[in-house]
Amino acid sequence: HRRTHRCHFKRYYFIDIAVMLTRIGTRLSQLHSSLMDAPPVLDVLQRPHPLLARIAQPYTKEEICSDETRRFVRSLKATAEAQAGVGIAAPQVGVSKQLFVAGFEQSKDFDAIQPMPATVFFNAQIHVEDTQRIPMMEMCLSVANLCGLVYRPNRILIRYLDEEARPRAIRASGVLAAILQHEYDHLVGKLFLDRMTRRDLKRALFTPTGIAPPDFPNLSTEPDYLDQHQQGTWTIVKE
């Protein structure tokens, strides 16, 4: 009886180990697959690379829905995330096509800015709805260590195709409008430096840490700068 009991114990013991090892193997296999499937982070072009000044070409609907484009979109999102950017455009990674990704995560420091999930924009077109231009402090992944004031329309309507090549439209204001205009500029061969006045170019700041300073100079001369810079909304428009 004791011998049988010991045999049963050993059998169950080895079964438990086998189950545990199987689970570990499955988990390792899942992690390996996840790493293998992870989209590559792409190199970001820096000014004065000539491709950054080129007008990008539109996508066809067939191109948008292709596996190649879907893989590229994943890499574009991964690159923006790796660089801690709020947006990135295809020309910035060496692809002269009309595509950018933009979004804004919820932040305690900017609670007046409505969070916007990372959104993919193909063949975007921007229509200005408010001619009032407000100053926005901007930086760019393709303009290392510089930030400066850019005056942009406060409210826009942007029409585009989504990842399934379906027509979409978003109305945006404040910071979010500025982000979308900034990314759209990459599709027409413009950097934020090209939108700055000569006076503001002289005031552009070198930021070796890549972080915009909170005490940007002469903000007191910019009416409503702080109020406008910390606000932003967006809504889906059904047309």
Short mmCIF file of C-alpha atoms in Angstrom, two decimals:
data_model
loop_
_atom_site.label_atom_id
_atom_site.label_comp_id
_atom_site.label_asym_id
_atom_site.label_seq_id
_atom_site.Cartn_x
_atom_site.Cartn_y
_atom_site.Cartn_z
CA HIS A 1 0.00 0.00 0.00
CA ARG A 2 2.81 2.42 0.90
CA ARG A 3 4.65 1.62 -2.32
CA THR A 4 1.51 2.29 -4.39
CA HIS A 5 0.94 5.56 -2.55
CA ARG A 6 4.51 6.64 -3.26
CA CYS A 7 4.11 5.76 -6.93
CA HIS A 8 0.96 7.84 -7.16
CA PHE A 9 2.69 10.73 -5.41
CA LYS A 10 5.64 10.60 -7.79
CA ARG A 11 3.30 10.38 -10.77
CA TYR A 12 1.28 13.46 -9.71
CA TYR A 13 4.47 15.29 -8.80
CA PHE A 14 5.95 14.75 -12.25
CA ILE A 15 2.63 15.64 -13.90
CA ASP A 16 2.60 18.97 -12.01
CA ILE A 17 6.15 19.71 -13.15
CA ALA A 18 5.28 18.80 -16.72
CA VAL A 19 2.25 21.11 -16.66
CA MET A 20 4.33 23.93 -15.20
CA LEU A 21 7.07 23.48 -17.81
CA THR A 22 4.47 23.40 -20.57
CA ARG A 23 2.99 26.67 -19.35
CA ILE A 24 6.43 28.28 -19.13
CA GLY A 25 7.22 27.09 -22.65
CA THR A 26 3.94 28.49 -23.95
CA ARG A 27 4.59 31.83 -22.28
CA LEU A 28 8.13 32.02 -23.67
CA SER A 29 6.80 31.18 -27.11
CA GLN A 30 4.21 33.97 -26.79
CA LEU A 31 6.89 36.46 -25.71
CA HIS A 32 9.12 35.41 -28.60
CA SER A 33 6.25 35.82 -31.06
CA SER A 34 5.43 39.20 -29.57
CA LEU A 35 9.02 40.37 -29.96
CA MET A 36 9.23 38.99 -33.48
CA ASP A 37 5.95 40.72 -34.41
CA ALA A 38 6.93 44.05 -32.83
CA PRO A 39 7.12 46.73 -35.53
CA PRO A 40 10.58 48.20 -36.10
CA VAL A 41 11.31 51.72 -34.90
CA LEU A 42 12.36 53.81 -37.88
CA ASP A 43 15.12 56.40 -38.21
CA VAL A 44 13.86 60.00 -38.24
CA LEU A 45 15.30 62.30 -40.90
CA GLN A 46 16.81 65.59 -39.74
CA ARG A 47 16.84 68.94 -41.50
CA PRO A 48 18.14 69.87 -44.01
CA HIS A 49 17.37 66.50 -45.61
CA PRO A 50 15.87 67.30 -49.05
CA LEU A 51 12.97 64.85 -48.66
CA LEU A 52 11.59 66.99 -45.81
CA ALA A 53 11.10 69.83 -48.30
CA ARG A 54 9.31 67.69 -50.89
CA ILE A 55 5.53 67.63 -51.48
CA ALA A 56 4.31 64.13 -50.63
CA GLN A 57 2.24 61.98 -52.97
CA PRO A 58 -1.30 60.80 -52.11
CA TYR A 59 -2.22 57.20 -51.41
CA THR A 60 -4.65 55.22 -53.51
CA LYS A 61 -7.36 53.31 -51.66
CA GLU A 62 -5.71 50.07 -52.71
CA GLU A 63 -2.40 51.21 -51.21
CA ILE A 64 -4.06 52.21 -47.93
CA CYS A 65 -5.61 48.76 -47.50
CA SER A 66 -2.46 46.86 -48.45
CA ASP A 67 -0.52 44.74 -45.96
CA GLU A 68 2.61 46.74 -46.70
CA THR A 69 0.94 50.02 -45.66
CA ARG A 70 -0.55 48.44 -42.54
CA ARG A 71 2.93 47.30 -41.49
CA PHE A 72 4.30 50.75 -42.20
CA VAL A 73 1.58 52.40 -40.09
CA ARG A 74 2.50 50.12 -37.17
CA SER A 75 6.14 51.14 -37.48
CA LEU A 76 5.18 54.81 -37.72
CA LYS A 77 3.19 54.54 -34.48
CA ALA A 78 6.04 52.67 -32.79
CA THR A 79 8.51 55.35 -33.88
CA ALA A 80 6.34 58.18 -32.52
CA GLU A 81 5.95 56.31 -29.23
CA ALA A 82 9.67 55.62 -28.96
CA GLN A 83 10.41 59.31 -29.54
CA ALA A 84 7.67 60.43 -27.10
CA GLY A 85 6.16 62.55 -29.87
CA VAL A 86 2.53 63.64 -30.23
CA GLY A 87 2.74 62.99 -33.96
CA ILE A 88 4.89 61.90 -36.86
CA ALA A 89 4.56 62.02 -40.64
CA ALA A 90 5.71 59.57 -43.30
CA PRO A 91 8.19 62.01 -44.90
CA GLN A 92 10.03 62.21 -41.58
CA VAL A 93 11.03 58.55 -41.92
CA GLY A 94 11.92 58.77 -45.60
CA VAL A 95 8.57 57.94 -47.23
CA SER A 96 7.23 60.81 -49.33
CA LYS A 97 3.55 59.88 -49.00
CA GLN A 98 0.55 61.70 -47.53
CA LEU A 99 0.30 59.99 -44.17
CA PHE A 100 0.73 61.07 -40.58
CA VAL A 101 -0.20 59.87 -37.11
CA ALA A 102 -1.23 62.27 -34.35
CA GLY A 103 -2.74 62.06 -30.89
CA PHE A 104 -2.60 63.53 -27.40
CA GLU A 105 -2.59 61.48 -24.19
CA GLN A 106 -4.41 62.59 -21.07
CA SER A 107 -2.18 64.70 -18.86
CA LYS A 108 -2.60 66.24 -15.41
CA ASP A 109 -0.45 69.18 -16.51
CA PHE A 110 -2.70 69.90 -19.49
CA ASP A 111 -6.14 68.87 -18.25
CA ALA A 112 -7.84 71.51 -20.42
CA ILE A 113 -6.66 69.67 -23.54
CA GLN A 114 -9.06 66.94 -24.62
CA PRO A 115 -7.22 63.62 -25.03
CA MET A 116 -7.18 62.32 -28.61
CA PRO A 117 -6.25 58.70 -29.39
CA ALA A 118 -3.44 58.13 -31.86
CA THR A 119 -5.20 58.62 -35.19
CA VAL A 120 -3.99 57.74 -38.68
CA PHE A 121 -4.54 60.37 -41.39
CA PHE A 122 -4.22 59.53 -45.10
CA ASN A 123 -4.44 62.22 -47.81
CA ALA A 124 -5.44 64.90 -45.30
CA GLN A 125 -6.87 68.26 -46.35
CA ILE A 126 -7.16 71.16 -43.89
CA HIS A 127 -9.79 73.91 -44.02
CA VAL A 128 -9.35 76.94 -41.75
CA GLU A 129 -12.53 77.84 -39.84
CA ASP A 130 -11.15 80.62 -37.67
CA THR A 131 -8.81 83.22 -39.12
CA GLN A 132 -7.61 84.23 -35.66
CA ARG A 133 -4.03 83.05 -35.30
CA ILE A 134 -2.67 82.14 -31.90
CA PRO A 135 0.95 81.52 -30.88
CA MET A 136 1.95 77.95 -30.14
CA MET A 137 5.34 76.80 -28.88
CA GLU A 138 6.41 73.95 -31.14
CA MET A 139 9.14 71.37 -31.45
CA CYS A 140 9.76 68.69 -34.08
CA LEU A 141 11.40 65.28 -34.22
CA SER A 142 13.13 66.39 -37.44
CA VAL A 143 14.42 69.65 -35.92
CA ALA A 144 16.52 68.47 -33.03
CA ASN A 145 16.85 70.58 -29.89
CA LEU A 146 14.99 73.67 -31.13
CA CYS A 147 11.64 75.14 -30.13
CA GLY A 148 9.89 78.32 -31.17
CA LEU A 149 6.62 80.23 -31.46
CA VAL A 150 4.43 79.56 -34.46
CA TYR A 151 1.20 81.43 -35.20
CA ARG A 152 -1.50 79.09 -36.46
CA PRO A 153 -5.27 79.27 -37.04
CA ASN A 154 -7.15 78.50 -33.84
CA ARG A 155 -9.82 76.25 -35.37
CA ILE A 156 -9.68 73.91 -38.36
CA LEU A 157 -11.62 71.17 -40.12
CA ILE A 158 -9.49 68.29 -41.36
CA ARG A 159 -10.79 65.77 -43.90
CA TYR A 160 -8.90 62.53 -44.46
CA LEU A 161 -9.11 58.81 -45.14
CA ASP A 162 -8.78 56.38 -42.24
CA GLU A 163 -6.96 53.03 -42.17
CA GLU A 164 -9.80 51.39 -44.10
CA ALA A 165 -9.75 54.15 -46.75
CA ARG A 166 -13.06 55.55 -45.46
CA PRO A 167 -13.60 59.34 -45.57
CA ARG A 168 -13.51 61.01 -42.15
CA ALA A 169 -13.54 64.55 -40.77
CA ILE A 170 -12.48 66.10 -37.47
CA ARG A 171 -12.93 69.64 -36.17
CA ALA A 172 -10.12 70.71 -33.84
CA SER A 173 -9.15 73.83 -31.89
CA GLY A 174 -6.28 75.17 -29.83
CA VAL A 175 -3.33 72.87 -29.22
CA LEU A 176 -4.90 69.96 -31.09
CA ALA A 177 -5.47 72.13 -34.16
CA ALA A 178 -1.82 73.18 -33.99
CA ILE A 179 -0.63 69.55 -33.74
CA LEU A 180 -2.64 68.54 -36.80
CA GLN A 181 -1.42 71.55 -38.79
CA HIS A 182 2.16 70.82 -37.76
CA GLU A 183 1.95 67.22 -39.01
CA TYR A 184 0.11 68.26 -42.19
CA ASP A 185 2.93 70.70 -42.96
CA HIS A 186 5.27 67.72 -43.39
CA LEU A 187 3.11 66.57 -46.30
CA VAL A 188 3.65 69.86 -48.14
CA GLY A 189 7.37 70.11 -47.47
CA LYS A 190 7.25 72.53 -44.53
CA LEU A 191 8.82 72.50 -41.08
CA PHE A 192 7.63 74.64 -38.18
CA LEU A 193 10.69 76.86 -38.72
CA ASP A 194 9.27 77.77 -42.15
CA ARG A 195 6.11 79.09 -40.44
CA MET A 196 7.95 81.33 -37.98
CA THR A 197 8.42 85.06 -38.42
CA ARG A 198 11.94 86.41 -38.77
CA ARG A 199 11.60 87.98 -35.33
CA ASP A 200 10.54 84.71 -33.72
CA LEU A 201 13.28 82.78 -35.50
CA LYS A 202 15.80 84.96 -33.67
CA ARG A 203 14.09 83.96 -30.42
CA ALA A 204 14.09 80.21 -31.16
CA LEU A 205 15.54 78.33 -28.21
CA PHE A 206 18.13 75.59 -28.13
CA THR A 207 16.88 72.81 -25.87
CA PRO A 208 19.58 70.12 -25.49
CA THR A 209 17.27 67.99 -23.34
CA GLY A 210 14.61 67.94 -26.05
CA ILE A 211 12.10 69.38 -23.57
CA ALA A 212 10.49 72.77 -24.13
CA PRO A 213 11.30 75.12 -21.23
CA PRO A 214 8.36 76.36 -19.14
CA ASP A 215 9.72 79.93 -19.08
CA PHE A 216 9.78 80.61 -22.81
CA PRO A 217 11.06 84.22 -23.21
CA ASN A 218 8.82 87.23 -23.69
CA LEU A 219 5.59 85.27 -23.25
CA SER A 220 4.15 88.34 -21.54
CA THR A 221 4.17 90.07 -24.93
CA GLU A 222 1.98 87.34 -26.45
CA PRO A 223 -1.69 88.01 -25.57
CA ASP A 224 -3.53 85.03 -24.10
CA TYR A 225 -0.59 82.75 -24.84
CA LEU A 226 -0.78 80.65 -21.71
CA ASP A 227 -4.58 80.34 -21.87
CA GLN A 228 -4.58 79.26 -25.51
CA HIS A 229 -1.55 76.99 -25.21
CA GLN A 230 -3.21 74.85 -22.55
CA GLN A 231 -6.54 74.34 -24.30
CA GLY A 232 -7.62 72.08 -27.11
CA THR A 233 -10.72 70.22 -28.28
CA TRP A 234 -11.72 67.93 -31.11
CA THR A 235 -14.95 66.41 -32.39
CA ILE A 236 -15.85 63.94 -35.11
CA VAL A 237 -17.77 65.58 -37.94
CA LYS A 238 -20.30 63.52 -39.87
CA GLU A 239 -20.67 64.80 -43.42
#
